[in-house]
Coordinates of C-alpha atoms and ligand atoms in Angstrom, one line a residue:
X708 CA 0.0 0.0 0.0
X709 CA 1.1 3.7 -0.4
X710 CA 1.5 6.1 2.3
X711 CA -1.5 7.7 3.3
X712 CA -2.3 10.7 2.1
X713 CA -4.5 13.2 4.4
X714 CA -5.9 16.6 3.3
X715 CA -7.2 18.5 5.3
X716 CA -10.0 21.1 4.2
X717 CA -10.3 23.9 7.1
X718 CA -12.7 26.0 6.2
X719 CA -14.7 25.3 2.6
X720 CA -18.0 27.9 1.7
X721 CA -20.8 26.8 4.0
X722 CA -19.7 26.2 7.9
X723 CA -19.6 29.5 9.8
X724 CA -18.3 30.4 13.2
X725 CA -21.9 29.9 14.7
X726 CA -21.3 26.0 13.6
X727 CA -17.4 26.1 15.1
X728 CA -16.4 29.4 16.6
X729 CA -13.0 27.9 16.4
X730 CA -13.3 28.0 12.1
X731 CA -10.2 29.7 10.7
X732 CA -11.8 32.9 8.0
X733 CA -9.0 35.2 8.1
X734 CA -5.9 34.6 5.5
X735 CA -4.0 34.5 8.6
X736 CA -5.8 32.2 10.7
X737 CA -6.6 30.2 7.4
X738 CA -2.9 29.7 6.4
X739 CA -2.3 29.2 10.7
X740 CA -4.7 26.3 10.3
X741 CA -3.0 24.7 7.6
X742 CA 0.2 25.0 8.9
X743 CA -1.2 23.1 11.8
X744 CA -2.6 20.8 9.9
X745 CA 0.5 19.9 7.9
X746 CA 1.9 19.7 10.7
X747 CA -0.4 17.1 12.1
X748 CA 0.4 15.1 9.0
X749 CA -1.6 16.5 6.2
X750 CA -0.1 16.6 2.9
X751 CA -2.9 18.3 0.9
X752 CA -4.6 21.4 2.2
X753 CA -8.4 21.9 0.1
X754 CA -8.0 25.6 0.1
X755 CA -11.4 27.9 0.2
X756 CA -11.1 31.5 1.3
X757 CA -13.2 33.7 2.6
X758 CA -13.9 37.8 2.4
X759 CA -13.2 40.3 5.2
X760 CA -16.6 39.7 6.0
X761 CA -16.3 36.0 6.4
X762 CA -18.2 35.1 3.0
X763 CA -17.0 32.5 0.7
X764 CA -15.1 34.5 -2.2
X765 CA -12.8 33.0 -5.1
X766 CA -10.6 36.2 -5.6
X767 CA -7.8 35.4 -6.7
X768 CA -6.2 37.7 -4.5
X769 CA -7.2 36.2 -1.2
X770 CA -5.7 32.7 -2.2
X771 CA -2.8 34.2 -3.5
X772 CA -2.3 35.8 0.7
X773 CA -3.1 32.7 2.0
X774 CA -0.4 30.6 -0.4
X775 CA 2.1 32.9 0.2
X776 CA 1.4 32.7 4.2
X777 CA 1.7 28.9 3.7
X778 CA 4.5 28.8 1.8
X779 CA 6.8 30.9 4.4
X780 CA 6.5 27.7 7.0
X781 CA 5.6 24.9 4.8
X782 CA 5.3 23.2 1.2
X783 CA 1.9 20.9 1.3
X784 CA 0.2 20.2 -2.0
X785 CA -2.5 23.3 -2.1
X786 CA -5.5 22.4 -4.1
X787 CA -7.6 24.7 -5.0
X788 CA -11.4 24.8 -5.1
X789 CA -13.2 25.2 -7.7
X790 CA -16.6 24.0 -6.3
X791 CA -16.3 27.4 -4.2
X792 CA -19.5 28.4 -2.6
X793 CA -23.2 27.2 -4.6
X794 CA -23.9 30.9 -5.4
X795 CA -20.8 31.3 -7.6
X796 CA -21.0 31.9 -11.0
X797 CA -18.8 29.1 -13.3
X798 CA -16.3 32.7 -14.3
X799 CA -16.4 33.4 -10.4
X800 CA -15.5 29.8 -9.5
X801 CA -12.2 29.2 -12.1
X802 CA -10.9 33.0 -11.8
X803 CA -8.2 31.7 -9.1
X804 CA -6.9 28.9 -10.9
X805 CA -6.5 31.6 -14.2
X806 CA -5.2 34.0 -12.0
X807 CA -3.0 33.0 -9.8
X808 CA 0.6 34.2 -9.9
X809 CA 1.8 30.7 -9.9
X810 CA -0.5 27.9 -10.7
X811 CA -1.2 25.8 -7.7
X812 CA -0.9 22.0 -8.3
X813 CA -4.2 20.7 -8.1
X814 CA -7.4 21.9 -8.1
X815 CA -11.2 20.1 -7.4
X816 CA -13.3 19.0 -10.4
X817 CA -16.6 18.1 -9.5
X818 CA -18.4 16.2 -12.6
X819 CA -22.1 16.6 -12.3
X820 CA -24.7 18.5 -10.9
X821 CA -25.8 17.6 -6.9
X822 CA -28.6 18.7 -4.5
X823 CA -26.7 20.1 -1.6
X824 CA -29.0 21.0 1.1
X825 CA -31.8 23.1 0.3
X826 CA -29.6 24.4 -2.9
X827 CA -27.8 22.7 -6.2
X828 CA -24.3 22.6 -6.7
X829 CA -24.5 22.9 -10.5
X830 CA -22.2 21.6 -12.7
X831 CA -23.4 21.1 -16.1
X832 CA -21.4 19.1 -18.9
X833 CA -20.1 22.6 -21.0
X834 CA -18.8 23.9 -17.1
X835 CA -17.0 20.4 -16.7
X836 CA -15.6 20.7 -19.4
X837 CA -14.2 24.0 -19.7
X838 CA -12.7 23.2 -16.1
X839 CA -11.0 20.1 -17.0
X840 CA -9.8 21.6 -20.6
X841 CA -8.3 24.6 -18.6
X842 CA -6.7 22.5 -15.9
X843 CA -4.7 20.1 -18.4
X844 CA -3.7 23.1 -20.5
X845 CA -2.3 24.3 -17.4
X846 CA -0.8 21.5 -16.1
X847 CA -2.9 21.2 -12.8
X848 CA -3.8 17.7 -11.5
X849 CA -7.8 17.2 -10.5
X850 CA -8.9 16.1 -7.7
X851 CA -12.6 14.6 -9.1
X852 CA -15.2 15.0 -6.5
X853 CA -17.8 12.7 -6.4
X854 CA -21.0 13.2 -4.7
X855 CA -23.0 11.3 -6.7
X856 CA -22.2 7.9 -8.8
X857 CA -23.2 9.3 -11.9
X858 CA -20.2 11.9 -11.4
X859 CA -17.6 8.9 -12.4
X860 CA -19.0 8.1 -15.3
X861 CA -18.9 11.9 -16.3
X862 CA -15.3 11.8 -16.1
X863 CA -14.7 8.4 -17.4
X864 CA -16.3 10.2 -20.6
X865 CA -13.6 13.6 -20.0
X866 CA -11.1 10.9 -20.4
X867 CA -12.2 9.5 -23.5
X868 CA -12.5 12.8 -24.9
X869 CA -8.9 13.8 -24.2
X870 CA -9.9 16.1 -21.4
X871 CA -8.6 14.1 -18.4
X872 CA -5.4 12.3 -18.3
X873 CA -5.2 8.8 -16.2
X874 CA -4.3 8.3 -13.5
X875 CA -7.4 9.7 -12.2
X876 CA -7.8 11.1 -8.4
X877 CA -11.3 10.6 -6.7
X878 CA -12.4 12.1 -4.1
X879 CA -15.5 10.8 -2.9
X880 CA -17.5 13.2 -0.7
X881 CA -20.3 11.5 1.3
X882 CA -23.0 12.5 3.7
X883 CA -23.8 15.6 2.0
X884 CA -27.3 15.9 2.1
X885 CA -28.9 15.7 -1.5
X886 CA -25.8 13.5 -2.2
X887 CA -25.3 9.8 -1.3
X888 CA -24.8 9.0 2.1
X889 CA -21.9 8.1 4.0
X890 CA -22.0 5.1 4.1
X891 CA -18.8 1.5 3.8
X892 CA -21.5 0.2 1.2
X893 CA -21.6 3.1 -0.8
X894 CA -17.7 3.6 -0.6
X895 CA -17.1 0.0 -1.8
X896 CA -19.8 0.7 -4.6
X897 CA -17.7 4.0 -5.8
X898 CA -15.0 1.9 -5.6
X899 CA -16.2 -0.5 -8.2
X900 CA -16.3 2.1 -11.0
X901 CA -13.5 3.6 -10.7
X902 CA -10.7 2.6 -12.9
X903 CA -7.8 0.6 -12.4
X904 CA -4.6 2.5 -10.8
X905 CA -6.7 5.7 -10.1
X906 CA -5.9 6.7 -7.0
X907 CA -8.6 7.7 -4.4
X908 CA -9.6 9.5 -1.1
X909 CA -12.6 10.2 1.1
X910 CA -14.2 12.8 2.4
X911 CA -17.4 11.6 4.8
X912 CA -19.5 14.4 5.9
X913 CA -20.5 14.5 9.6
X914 CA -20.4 11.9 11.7
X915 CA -18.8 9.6 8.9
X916 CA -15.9 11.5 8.6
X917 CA -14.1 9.3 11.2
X918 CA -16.0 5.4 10.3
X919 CA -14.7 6.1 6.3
X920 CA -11.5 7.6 7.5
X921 CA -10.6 4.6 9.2
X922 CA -12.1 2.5 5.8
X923 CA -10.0 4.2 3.8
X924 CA -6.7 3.3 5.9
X925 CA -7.3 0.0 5.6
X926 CA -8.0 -0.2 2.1
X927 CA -5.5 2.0 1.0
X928 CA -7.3 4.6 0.2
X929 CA -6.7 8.4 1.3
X930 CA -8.8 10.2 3.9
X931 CA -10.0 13.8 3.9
X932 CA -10.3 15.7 7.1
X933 CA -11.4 19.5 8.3
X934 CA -14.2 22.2 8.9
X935 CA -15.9 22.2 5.5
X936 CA -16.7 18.4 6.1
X937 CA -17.2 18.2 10.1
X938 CA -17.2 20.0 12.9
X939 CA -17.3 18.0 15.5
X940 CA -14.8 15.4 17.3
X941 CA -17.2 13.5 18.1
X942 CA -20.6 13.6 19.4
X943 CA -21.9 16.8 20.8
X944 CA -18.1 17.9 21.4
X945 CA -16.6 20.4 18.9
X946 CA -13.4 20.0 17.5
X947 CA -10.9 22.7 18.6
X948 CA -9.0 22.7 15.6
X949 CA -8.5 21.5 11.8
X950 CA -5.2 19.4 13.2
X951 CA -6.7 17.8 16.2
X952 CA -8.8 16.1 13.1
X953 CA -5.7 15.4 11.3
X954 CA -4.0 14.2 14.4
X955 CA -6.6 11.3 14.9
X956 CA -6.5 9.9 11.4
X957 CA -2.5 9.8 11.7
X958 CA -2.8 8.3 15.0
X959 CA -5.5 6.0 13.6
X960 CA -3.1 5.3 10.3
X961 CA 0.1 4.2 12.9
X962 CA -2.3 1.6 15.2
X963 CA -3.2 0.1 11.9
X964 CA 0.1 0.0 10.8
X965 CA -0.2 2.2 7.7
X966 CA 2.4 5.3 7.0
X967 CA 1.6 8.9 6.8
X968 CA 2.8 10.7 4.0
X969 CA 5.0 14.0 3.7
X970 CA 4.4 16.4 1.0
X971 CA 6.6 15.2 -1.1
X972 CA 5.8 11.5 -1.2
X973 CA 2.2 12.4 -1.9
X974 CA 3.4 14.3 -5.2
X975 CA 4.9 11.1 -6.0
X976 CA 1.8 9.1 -5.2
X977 CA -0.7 11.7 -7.1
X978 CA 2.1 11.6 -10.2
X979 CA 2.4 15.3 -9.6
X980 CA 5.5 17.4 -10.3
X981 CA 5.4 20.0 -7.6
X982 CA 6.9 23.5 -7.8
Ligands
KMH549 N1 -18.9 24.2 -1.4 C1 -19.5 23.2 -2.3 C2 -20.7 23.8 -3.0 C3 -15.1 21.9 -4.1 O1 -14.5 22.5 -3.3 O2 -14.7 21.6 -5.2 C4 -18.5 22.6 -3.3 C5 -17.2 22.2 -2.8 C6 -16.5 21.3 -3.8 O3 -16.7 22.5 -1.8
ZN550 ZN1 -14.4 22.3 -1.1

């Protein structure tokens, strides 16, 4: 098995300080989080940003503050999102990876369209594929995010247009409501479609965060942690930070005898190149 590969996502567009008043929204306090995190043992931070008033934003600028805060301390993978917030416009939501001073190595991909609470996190087939055409002409590795089955299919047919380039990376995000739930039968399902030597990770929403974190070790798979998935450490108690949720899955990873990985041996996992 690889070493495993955790990313940690500490903030995303929807959980606010009323959720976790411990949820980093500043550049500062975002890029502090992720230091943390890395430090914890996360090789990948899922970057969102938010405004001076604490909205979810995709300027360019903001990311930009909070790379260059990351950067000073530490060299994780930073991928960023371009799911941003469901209000975005498709312009709004890849303006950071066209903008960016230096282009970050990977960025999300989500193929298809999902309820996501009350609203829909649209992704038609033309905004796919503008994403993933503009990602490989810029050299940026997706991470595919797949809330619903269908989604896999999507981007088995970006690869046979040219559009994606194997090996794939999945992330399957599960528990979202409107999505498919968190659940080890669903994960083995997604599993099952996906193609040989793809590479994989996991991102359970709520309470499964943990149960398909510690799936995912043993099946050597990748596990996503951090604020814009869950809040809590477990039932009724807030987590105090993005790390201490990083912490547990490397602490989880050593008991069951599977390594962490650095940075650097994710890139070489992922088939990235790194800056
Ligand atoms: N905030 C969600 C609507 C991504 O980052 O690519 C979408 C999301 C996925 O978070
Ligand atoms: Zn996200």
């Amino acid at each position: 098995m690889d070493k495993l590969i955790i990313t940690c996502c500490p903030v995303g567009a929807e959980t606010t300080r009323a959720d976790n008043p411990n949820l980093p929204l500043s550049p500062g306090e975002i890029a502090r989080a992720s230091l943390d995190a890395v430090a914890a043992g996360a090789s990948i931070v899922h970057l969102h940003v938010r405004d001076e008033k604490g909205n979810p934003s995709q300027d360019p600028k903001i990311f930009e503050e909070v790379i260059r805060l990351i950067r000073k301390d530490a060299d994780p993978i930073v991928q960023i999102s371009t799911g941003g917030a469901v209000t975005a416009t498709a312009e709004e939501r890849l303006k950071p990876v066209l903008e960016l001073a230096q282009l970050p190595e990977m960025a999300s991909l989500t193929t298809g369209t999902v309820n996501f609470g009350n609203d829909v996190f649209y992704n038609p087939p033309g905004l796919i594929e503008t994403f993933a055409k503009t990602f490989k002409e810029k050299g940026i590795k997706p991470e595919i995010e797949v809330f619903e089955a269908g989604m896999i299919n999507n981007a088995l047919r970006l690869v046979k247009k040219g559009h994606l380039l194997a090996p794939l990376h999945f992330d399957f995000v599960l528990g979202v409501p409107g999505g498919m739930t968190g659940t080890a039968a669903n994960l083995i399902f997604l599993l099952g479609l996906i193609p040989e030597g793809s590479t994989w990770t996991v991102a359970g929403v709520g309470a499964a965060e943990l149960a398909l974190g510690a799936i995912a070790i043993t099946l050597g798979g990748h596990v996503r942690v951090g604020f814009e998935d869950n809040i809590f450490y477990r039932k009724g108690e807030l987590a105090t930070s993005n790390a201490q949720l990083v912490s547990r899955i490397a602490r989880l990873a050593g008991e069951l005898n599977r390594e962490v990985a650095d940075p650097q041996e994710a890139r070489r996992i992922l088939k990235i190149k790194g800056q």
